[in-house]
Tab-separated table of N, CA and C in Angstrom:
chain	number	residue	atom	x	y	z
A	30	UNK	N	0.826	-1.185	0.000
A	30	UNK	CA	0.000	0.000	0.000
A	30	UNK	C	0.874	1.253	0.000
A	31	UNK	N	1.945	1.228	0.776
A	31	UNK	CA	2.840	2.366	0.873
A	31	UNK	C	3.538	2.623	-0.460
A	32	UNK	N	4.011	1.533	-1.102
A	32	UNK	CA	4.675	1.688	-2.396
A	32	UNK	C	3.711	2.177	-3.465
A	33	UNK	N	2.482	1.747	-3.394
A	33	UNK	CA	1.481	2.166	-4.369
A	33	UNK	C	1.220	3.670	-4.264
A	34	UNK	N	1.151	4.184	-3.038
A	34	UNK	CA	0.949	5.620	-2.843
A	34	UNK	C	2.156	6.419	-3.334
A	35	UNK	N	3.346	5.911	-3.073
A	35	UNK	CA	4.555	6.586	-3.552
A	35	UNK	C	4.574	6.591	-5.073
A	36	UNK	N	4.196	5.486	-5.682
A	36	UNK	CA	4.177	5.380	-7.144
A	36	UNK	C	3.182	6.374	-7.750
A	37	UNK	N	1.996	6.481	-7.163
A	37	UNK	CA	0.994	7.420	-7.673
A	37	UNK	C	1.457	8.867	-7.502
A	38	UNK	N	2.049	9.176	-6.354
A	38	UNK	CA	2.542	10.528	-6.105
A	38	UNK	C	3.648	10.891	-7.086
A	39	UNK	N	4.565	9.972	-7.317
A	39	UNK	CA	5.662	10.211	-8.255
A	39	UNK	C	5.130	10.380	-9.680
A	40	UNK	N	4.131	9.605	-10.063
A	40	UNK	CA	3.551	9.718	-11.403
A	40	UNK	C	2.880	11.067	-11.600
A	41	UNK	N	2.149	11.528	-10.609
A	41	UNK	CA	1.488	12.838	-10.696
A	41	UNK	C	2.529	13.953	-10.749
A	42	UNK	N	3.588	13.825	-9.958
A	42	UNK	CA	4.642	14.842	-9.960
A	42	UNK	C	5.337	14.905	-11.321
A	43	UNK	N	5.596	13.772	-11.932
A	43	UNK	CA	6.232	13.759	-13.254
A	43	UNK	C	5.309	14.347	-14.321
A	44	UNK	N	4.010	14.053	-14.232
A	44	UNK	CA	3.060	14.616	-15.197
A	44	UNK	C	3.000	16.131	-15.064
A	45	UNK	N	2.996	16.646	-13.834
A	45	UNK	CA	2.996	18.095	-13.621
A	45	UNK	C	4.300	18.729	-14.103
A	46	UNK	N	5.411	18.038	-13.922
A	46	UNK	CA	6.696	18.552	-14.390
A	46	UNK	C	6.697	18.683	-15.911
A	47	UNK	N	6.178	17.696	-16.608
A	47	UNK	CA	6.101	17.765	-18.072
A	47	UNK	C	5.167	18.890	-18.498
A	48	UNK	N	4.033	19.010	-17.820
A	48	UNK	CA	3.085	20.067	-18.160
A	48	UNK	C	3.689	21.446	-17.947
A	49	UNK	N	4.330	21.662	-16.810
A	49	UNK	CA	4.896	22.973	-16.510
A	49	UNK	C	6.117	23.303	-17.366
A	50	UNK	N	6.840	22.301	-17.833
A	50	UNK	CA	8.007	22.589	-18.663
A	50	UNK	C	7.628	22.910	-20.099
A	51	UNK	N	6.417	22.571	-20.520
A	51	UNK	CA	6.017	22.848	-21.892
A	51	UNK	C	5.048	24.015	-22.015
A	52	UNK	N	4.648	24.617	-20.910
A	52	UNK	CA	3.681	25.715	-20.971
A	52	UNK	C	4.416	27.040	-21.189
A	53	UNK	N	3.799	27.914	-21.966
A	53	UNK	CA	4.351	29.248	-22.222
A	53	UNK	C	3.351	30.286	-21.730
A	54	UNK	N	3.854	31.393	-21.220
A	54	UNK	CA	2.967	32.467	-20.792
A	54	UNK	C	3.684	33.805	-20.903
A	55	UNK	N	2.884	34.887	-20.875
A	55	UNK	CA	3.403	36.248	-20.985
A	55	UNK	C	3.052	37.018	-19.720
A	56	UNK	N	4.033	37.721	-19.179
A	56	UNK	CA	3.815	38.542	-17.998
A	56	UNK	C	3.914	40.006	-18.408
A	57	UNK	N	2.833	40.764	-18.159
A	57	UNK	CA	2.816	42.186	-18.485
A	57	UNK	C	2.982	43.005	-17.215
A	58	UNK	N	3.812	44.044	-17.307
A	58	UNK	CA	4.002	44.976	-16.194
A	58	UNK	C	3.735	46.378	-16.720
A	59	UNK	N	2.980	47.151	-15.950
A	59	UNK	CA	2.680	48.532	-16.340
A	59	UNK	C	3.265	49.473	-15.291
A	60	UNK	N	4.087	50.410	-15.771
A	60	UNK	CA	4.726	51.391	-14.902
A	60	UNK	C	4.193	52.778	-15.229
A	61	UNK	N	3.971	53.583	-14.210
A	61	UNK	CA	3.713	55.014	-14.376
A	61	UNK	C	4.881	55.721	-13.725
A	62	UNK	N	5.740	56.259	-14.537
A	62	UNK	CA	6.990	56.808	-14.030
A	62	UNK	C	7.898	55.650	-13.672
A	63	UNK	N	8.314	55.617	-12.408
A	63	UNK	CA	9.133	54.502	-11.936
A	63	UNK	C	8.360	53.588	-11.003
A	64	UNK	N	7.056	53.816	-10.864
A	64	UNK	CA	6.237	53.060	-9.925
A	64	UNK	C	5.497	51.953	-10.678
A	65	UNK	N	5.623	50.728	-10.186
A	65	UNK	CA	4.905	49.591	-10.772
A	65	UNK	C	3.443	49.684	-10.356
A	66	UNK	N	2.552	49.788	-11.340
A	66	UNK	CA	1.129	49.932	-11.065
A	66	UNK	C	0.422	48.582	-11.082
A	67	UNK	N	0.656	47.766	-12.105
A	67	UNK	CA	-0.077	46.516	-12.232
A	67	UNK	C	0.796	45.468	-12.901
A	68	UNK	N	0.568	44.226	-12.494
A	68	UNK	CA	1.224	43.071	-13.095
A	68	UNK	C	0.149	42.051	-13.429
A	69	UNK	N	0.196	41.520	-14.621
A	69	UNK	CA	-0.797	40.532	-15.041
A	69	UNK	C	-0.097	39.412	-15.788
A	70	UNK	N	-0.554	38.197	-15.541
A	70	UNK	CA	0.055	37.044	-16.211
A	70	UNK	C	-0.809	36.569	-17.369
A	71	UNK	N	-2.085	36.325	-17.132
A	71	UNK	CA	-2.941	35.787	-18.173
A	71	UNK	C	-3.930	36.809	-18.733
A	72	UNK	N	-3.868	38.047	-18.283
A	72	UNK	CA	-4.770	39.085	-18.773
A	72	UNK	C	-3.954	40.345	-19.061
A	73	UNK	N	-4.620	41.381	-19.530
A	73	UNK	CA	-3.932	42.639	-19.835
A	73	UNK	C	-3.790	43.468	-18.564
A	74	UNK	N	-2.627	44.048	-18.380
A	74	UNK	CA	-2.366	44.877	-17.201
A	74	UNK	C	-3.138	46.182	-17.308
A	75	UNK	N	-3.671	46.661	-16.175
A	75	UNK	CA	-4.417	47.917	-16.154
A	75	UNK	C	-3.453	49.086	-16.318
A	76	UNK	N	-3.926	50.087	-17.024
A	76	UNK	CA	-3.096	51.252	-17.296
A	76	UNK	C	-3.558	52.424	-16.441
A	77	UNK	N	-2.618	53.141	-15.875
A	77	UNK	CA	-2.973	54.334	-15.095
A	77	UNK	C	-3.169	55.528	-16.009
A	78	UNK	N	-2.640	55.459	-17.200
A	78	UNK	CA	-2.739	56.584	-18.131
A	78	UNK	C	-4.164	56.785	-18.608
A	79	UNK	N	-4.972	55.734	-18.622
A	79	UNK	CA	-6.367	55.862	-19.026
A	79	UNK	C	-7.170	56.615	-17.976
A	80	UNK	N	-6.711	56.594	-16.747
A	80	UNK	CA	-7.449	57.215	-15.663
A	80	UNK	C	-7.112	58.687	-15.482
A	81	UNK	N	-6.012	59.125	-16.073
A	81	UNK	CA	-5.584	60.510	-15.892
A	81	UNK	C	-6.497	61.463	-16.650
A	82	UNK	N	-6.329	62.695	-16.361
A	82	UNK	CA	-7.150	63.747	-16.975
A	82	UNK	C	-6.843	63.807	-18.469
A	83	UNK	N	-7.876	64.053	-19.269
A	83	UNK	CA	-7.734	64.073	-20.723
A	83	UNK	C	-6.910	65.258	-21.213
A	84	UNK	N	-6.668	66.225	-20.364
A	84	UNK	CA	-5.953	67.438	-20.773
A	84	UNK	C	-4.462	67.181	-20.975
A	85	UNK	N	-3.960	66.047	-20.411
A	85	UNK	CA	-2.532	65.751	-20.559
A	85	UNK	C	-2.272	65.352	-22.002
A	86	UNK	N	-1.236	65.881	-22.553
A	86	UNK	CA	-0.945	65.615	-23.961
A	86	UNK	C	-0.443	64.189	-24.139
A	87	UNK	N	-0.444	63.733	-25.375
A	87	UNK	CA	0.008	62.379	-25.709
A	87	UNK	C	1.486	62.222	-25.415
A	88	UNK	N	2.266	63.269	-25.637
A	88	UNK	CA	3.702	63.200	-25.388
A	88	UNK	C	3.987	62.999	-23.907
A	89	UNK	N	3.218	63.659	-23.060
A	89	UNK	CA	3.407	63.486	-21.628
A	89	UNK	C	2.992	62.085	-21.191
A	90	UNK	N	1.939	61.529	-21.806
A	90	UNK	CA	1.503	60.176	-21.463
A	90	UNK	C	2.582	59.159	-21.810
A	91	UNK	N	3.180	59.349	-22.976
A	91	UNK	CA	4.190	58.393	-23.407
A	91	UNK	C	5.423	58.462	-22.515
A	92	UNK	N	5.766	59.640	-22.048
A	92	UNK	CA	6.923	59.747	-21.170
A	92	UNK	C	6.588	59.222	-19.775
A	93	UNK	N	5.332	59.312	-19.406
A	93	UNK	CA	4.902	58.885	-18.084
A	93	UNK	C	4.744	57.366	-18.012
A	94	UNK	N	4.046	56.805	-18.968
A	94	UNK	CA	3.685	55.378	-18.898
A	94	UNK	C	4.688	54.516	-19.646
A	95	UNK	N	4.899	53.330	-19.090
A	95	UNK	CA	5.805	52.379	-19.727
A	95	UNK	C	5.264	50.979	-19.462
A	96	UNK	N	5.250	50.160	-20.503
A	96	UNK	CA	4.795	48.777	-20.349
A	96	UNK	C	5.920	47.828	-20.726
A	97	UNK	N	6.081	46.818	-19.912
A	97	UNK	CA	7.073	45.780	-20.195
A	97	UNK	C	6.360	44.448	-20.332
A	98	UNK	N	6.823	43.672	-21.279
A	98	UNK	CA	6.260	42.327	-21.478
A	98	UNK	C	7.396	41.320	-21.414
A	99	UNK	N	7.249	40.355	-20.548
A	99	UNK	CA	8.220	39.269	-20.453
A	99	UNK	C	7.546	37.995	-20.938
A	100	UNK	N	8.122	37.369	-21.933
A	100	UNK	CA	7.574	36.127	-22.477
A	100	UNK	C	8.404	34.977	-21.944
A	101	UNK	N	7.743	34.071	-21.231
A	101	UNK	CA	8.398	32.869	-20.712
A	101	UNK	C	7.994	31.731	-21.629
A	102	UNK	N	8.940	31.280	-22.427
A	102	UNK	CA	8.644	30.220	-23.385
A	102	UNK	C	8.961	28.869	-22.776
A	103	UNK	N	8.044	27.953	-22.991
A	103	UNK	CA	8.254	26.583	-22.554
A	103	UNK	C	9.022	25.823	-23.609
A	104	UNK	N	9.222	24.594	-23.352
A	104	UNK	CA	9.957	23.743	-24.280
A	104	UNK	C	9.062	23.440	-25.472
A	105	UNK	N	9.489	23.832	-26.655
A	105	UNK	CA	8.667	23.633	-27.848
A	105	UNK	C	9.272	22.597	-28.793
A	106	UNK	N	10.490	22.202	-28.552
A	106	UNK	CA	11.146	21.272	-29.466
A	106	UNK	C	11.129	19.852	-28.900
A	107	UNK	N	9.928	19.367	-28.612
A	107	UNK	CA	9.802	18.002	-28.151
A	107	UNK	C	10.017	17.068	-29.328
A	108	UNK	N	10.858	16.086	-29.147
A	108	UNK	CA	11.204	15.190	-30.244
A	108	UNK	C	10.271	13.990	-30.228
A	109	UNK	N	9.612	13.789	-31.347
A	109	UNK	CA	8.742	12.637	-31.494
A	109	UNK	C	9.441	11.639	-32.404
A	110	UNK	N	9.712	10.473	-31.874
A	110	UNK	CA	10.417	9.459	-32.632
A	110	UNK	C	9.416	8.405	-33.075
A	111	UNK	N	9.414	8.120	-34.355
A	111	UNK	CA	8.556	7.064	-34.873
A	111	UNK	C	9.384	5.803	-35.058
A	112	UNK	N	8.702	4.726	-35.348
A	112	UNK	CA	9.384	3.448	-35.534
A	112	UNK	C	10.306	3.496	-36.748
A	113	UNK	N	9.929	4.262	-37.761
A	113	UNK	CA	10.745	4.349	-38.973
A	113	UNK	C	12.009	5.162	-38.754
A	114	UNK	N	12.043	6.020	-37.729
A	114	UNK	CA	13.236	6.822	-37.450
A	114	UNK	C	14.350	5.996	-36.811
A	115	UNK	N	14.032	4.852	-36.265
A	115	UNK	CA	15.041	4.007	-35.616
A	115	UNK	C	15.856	3.276	-36.671
A	116	UNK	N	17.091	2.911	-36.306
A	116	UNK	CA	17.880	2.139	-37.264
A	116	UNK	C	17.426	0.674	-37.249
A	117	UNK	N	17.952	-0.108	-38.156
A	117	UNK	CA	17.450	-1.467	-38.382
A	117	UNK	C	17.621	-2.353	-37.145
A	118	UNK	N	18.754	-2.252	-36.453
A	118	UNK	CA	18.989	-3.077	-35.266
A	118	UNK	C	17.990	-2.750	-34.155
A	119	UNK	N	17.706	-1.475	-33.975
A	119	UNK	CA	16.742	-1.080	-32.952
A	119	UNK	C	15.338	-1.545	-33.317
A	120	UNK	N	14.987	-1.497	-34.595
A	120	UNK	CA	13.679	-1.976	-35.029
A	120	UNK	C	13.522	-3.469	-34.768
A	121	UNK	N	14.562	-4.242	-35.057
A	121	UNK	CA	14.499	-5.691	-34.815
A	121	UNK	C	14.401	-5.974	-33.327
A	122	UNK	N	15.181	-5.255	-32.508
A	122	UNK	CA	15.139	-5.471	-31.063
A	122	UNK	C	13.753	-5.175	-30.497
A	123	UNK	N	13.170	-4.066	-30.894
A	123	UNK	CA	11.850	-3.691	-30.367
A	123	UNK	C	10.783	-4.660	-30.844
A	124	UNK	N	10.841	-5.070	-32.106
A	124	UNK	CA	9.817	-5.995	-32.612
A	124	UNK	C	9.929	-7.362	-31.960
A	125	UNK	N	11.152	-7.875	-31.719
A	125	UNK	CA	11.278	-9.171	-31.043
A	125	UNK	C	10.878	-9.073	-29.576
A	126	UNK	N	11.198	-7.963	-28.932
A	126	UNK	CA	10.783	-7.773	-27.544
A	126	UNK	C	9.268	-7.725	-27.441
A	127	UNK	N	8.643	-7.014	-28.340
A	127	UNK	CA	7.180	-6.910	-28.363
A	127	UNK	C	6.546	-8.275	-28.633
A	128	UNK	N	7.080	-9.009	-29.600
A	128	UNK	CA	6.531	-10.321	-29.949
A	128	UNK	C	6.701	-11.308	-28.798
A	129	UNK	N	7.880	-11.309	-28.161
A	129	UNK	CA	8.106	-12.252	-27.059
A	129	UNK	C	7.272	-11.875	-25.837
A	130	UNK	N	7.068	-10.592	-25.609
A	130	UNK	CA	6.250	-10.166	-24.473
A	130	UNK	C	4.801	-10.566	-24.683
A	131	UNK	N	4.300	-10.443	-25.901
A	131	UNK	CA	2.917	-10.840	-26.168
A	131	UNK	C	2.715	-12.340	-25.990
A	132	UNK	N	3.722	-13.129	-26.343
A	132	UNK	CA	3.590	-14.580	-26.242
A	132	UNK	C	3.877	-15.109	-24.842
A	133	UNK	N	4.264	-14.240	-23.921
A	133	UNK	CA	4.486	-14.682	-22.541
A	133	UNK	C	3.184	-15.126	-21.888
A	134	UNK	N	2.133	-14.440	-22.201
A	134	UNK	CA	0.864	-14.672	-21.531
A	134	UNK	C	-0.057	-15.473	-22.430
A	135	UNK	N	-0.609	-16.539	-21.870
A	135	UNK	CA	-1.574	-17.340	-22.603
A	135	UNK	C	-2.959	-16.993	-22.097
A	136	UNK	N	-3.877	-16.957	-23.013
A	136	UNK	CA	-5.242	-16.673	-22.621
A	136	UNK	C	-5.867	-17.869	-21.932
A	137	UNK	N	-6.851	-17.631	-21.113
A	137	UNK	CA	-7.553	-18.715	-20.447
A	137	UNK	C	-8.444	-19.428	-21.448
A	138	UNK	N	-8.543	-20.745	-21.328
A	138	UNK	CA	-9.430	-21.446	-22.250
A	138	UNK	C	-10.883	-21.053	-21.979
A	139	UNK	N	-11.656	-21.060	-23.032
A	139	UNK	CA	-13.062	-20.714	-22.906
A	139	UNK	C	-13.765	-21.808	-22.120
A	140	UNK	N	-14.271	-21.453	-20.973
A	140	UNK	CA	-14.945	-22.440	-20.149
A	140	UNK	C	-16.399	-22.553	-20.587
A	141	UNK	N	-16.804	-23.800	-20.804
A	141	UNK	CA	-18.176	-24.058	-21.208
A	141	UNK	C	-18.961	-24.459	-19.970
A	142	UNK	N	-19.999	-23.729	-19.694
A	142	UNK	CA	-20.863	-24.033	-18.559
A	142	UNK	C	-22.144	-24.633	-19.127
A	143	UNK	N	-22.315	-25.966	-18.981
A	143	UNK	CA	-23.457	-26.600	-19.636
A	143	UNK	C	-24.810	-26.208	-19.026
A	144	UNK	N	-24.847	-25.873	-17.775
A	144	UNK	CA	-26.114	-25.575	-17.119
A	144	UNK	C	-26.314	-24.064	-16.893
A	145	UNK	N	-25.707	-23.237	-17.756
A	145	UNK	CA	-25.784	-21.789	-17.604
A	145	UNK	C	-27.221	-21.281	-17.779
A	146	UNK	N	-27.947	-21.825	-18.745
A	146	UNK	CA	-29.300	-21.359	-19.012
A	146	UNK	C	-30.363	-22.220	-18.326
A	147	UNK	N	-29.953	-23.171	-17.521
A	147	UNK	CA	-30.897	-24.065	-16.847
A	147	UNK	C	-31.405	-23.401	-15.573
A	148	UNK	N	-32.692	-23.359	-15.417
A	148	UNK	CA	-33.261	-22.843	-14.175
A	148	UNK	C	-33.850	-24.033	-13.409
A	149	UNK	N	-33.504	-24.172	-12.152
A	149	UNK	CA	-33.995	-25.324	-11.382
A	149	UNK	C	-35.505	-25.231	-11.161
A	150	UNK	N	-36.144	-26.396	-10.968
A	150	UNK	CA	-37.595	-26.363	-10.738
A	150	UNK	C	-37.917	-25.750	-9.374
A	151	UNK	N	-39.107	-25.227	-9.268
A	151	UNK	CA	-39.548	-24.652	-8.005
A	151	UNK	C	-39.845	-25.769	-7.016
A	152	UNK	N	-39.332	-25.635	-5.812
A	152	UNK	CA	-39.570	-26.642	-4.783
A	152	UNK	C	-40.853	-26.303	-4.029
A	153	UNK	N	-41.742	-27.275	-4.012
A	153	UNK	CA	-42.997	-27.080	-3.297
A	153	UNK	C	-42.797	-27.428	-1.829
A	154	UNK	N	-42.172	-28.555	-1.588
A	154	UNK	CA	-41.863	-28.977	-0.215
A	154	UNK	C	-40.454	-29.520	-0.181
A	155	UNK	N	-39.866	-29.545	0.996
A	155	UNK	CA	-38.542	-30.104	1.156
A	155	UNK	C	-38.682	-31.613	1.277
A	156	UNK	N	-38.241	-32.352	0.251
A	156	UNK	CA	-38.450	-33.802	0.179
A	156	UNK	C	-37.661	-34.517	1.270
A	157	UNK	N	-36.474	-34.065	1.618
A	157	UNK	CA	-35.689	-34.730	2.657
A	157	UNK	C	-36.390	-34.650	4.007
A	158	UNK	N	-36.965	-33.520	4.307
A	158	UNK	CA	-37.676	-33.371	5.585
A	158	UNK	C	-38.967	-34.172	5.535
A	159	UNK	N	-39.610	-34.201	4.386
A	159	UNK	CA	-40.873	-34.922	4.244
A	159	UNK	C	-40.657	-36.431	4.441
A	160	UNK	N	-39.618	-36.964	3.830
A	160	UNK	CA	-39.325	-38.401	3.985
A	160	UNK	C	-38.411	-38.686	5.160
A	161	UNK	N	-37.898	-37.685	5.813
A	161	UNK	CA	-36.988	-37.775	6.951
A	161	UNK	C	-35.767	-38.630	6.603
A	162	UNK	N	-35.143	-38.261	5.470
A	162	UNK	CA	-33.927	-38.924	5.027
A	162	UNK	C	-32.803	-37.893	5.120
A	163	UNK	N	-31.822	-38.127	6.007
A	163	UNK	CA	-30.758	-37.183	6.209
A	163	UNK	C	-29.425	-37.892	6.073
A	164	UNK	N	-28.441	-37.207	5.565
A	164	UNK	CA	-27.098	-37.763	5.438
A	164	UNK	C	-26.363	-37.436	6.736
A	165	UNK	N	-25.872	-38.498	7.387
A	165	UNK	CA	-25.200	-38.305	8.665
A	165	UNK	C	-23.701	-38.432	8.496
């Protein structure tokens, strides 16, 4: 039981590791001057420049506001190997291993149950009790 729990925990941890190593995301940061206003990972960062008075010129807004985007790229070059990509020796080894593994296990013979569809008759009385015949 203990080993089974460890095995399941390790399997889940490995699946999460593969998932997290292949995921990509973008982190947006919005600065007004030198002050960090908002940080967003999966959505757009809020801008403080939209909230300011409309009288401020565009040039002042551009000097005031600054946005940074950091792209965290996951692993995208996962190698998929097909059977044809292997060399001839590896193909023979894998095919013989597969064939020998399949032949390790024999299927159970089909068991024939002759009385599978037979329904016993309804008992009206217990004949052994009626005749008082008991096996001792």
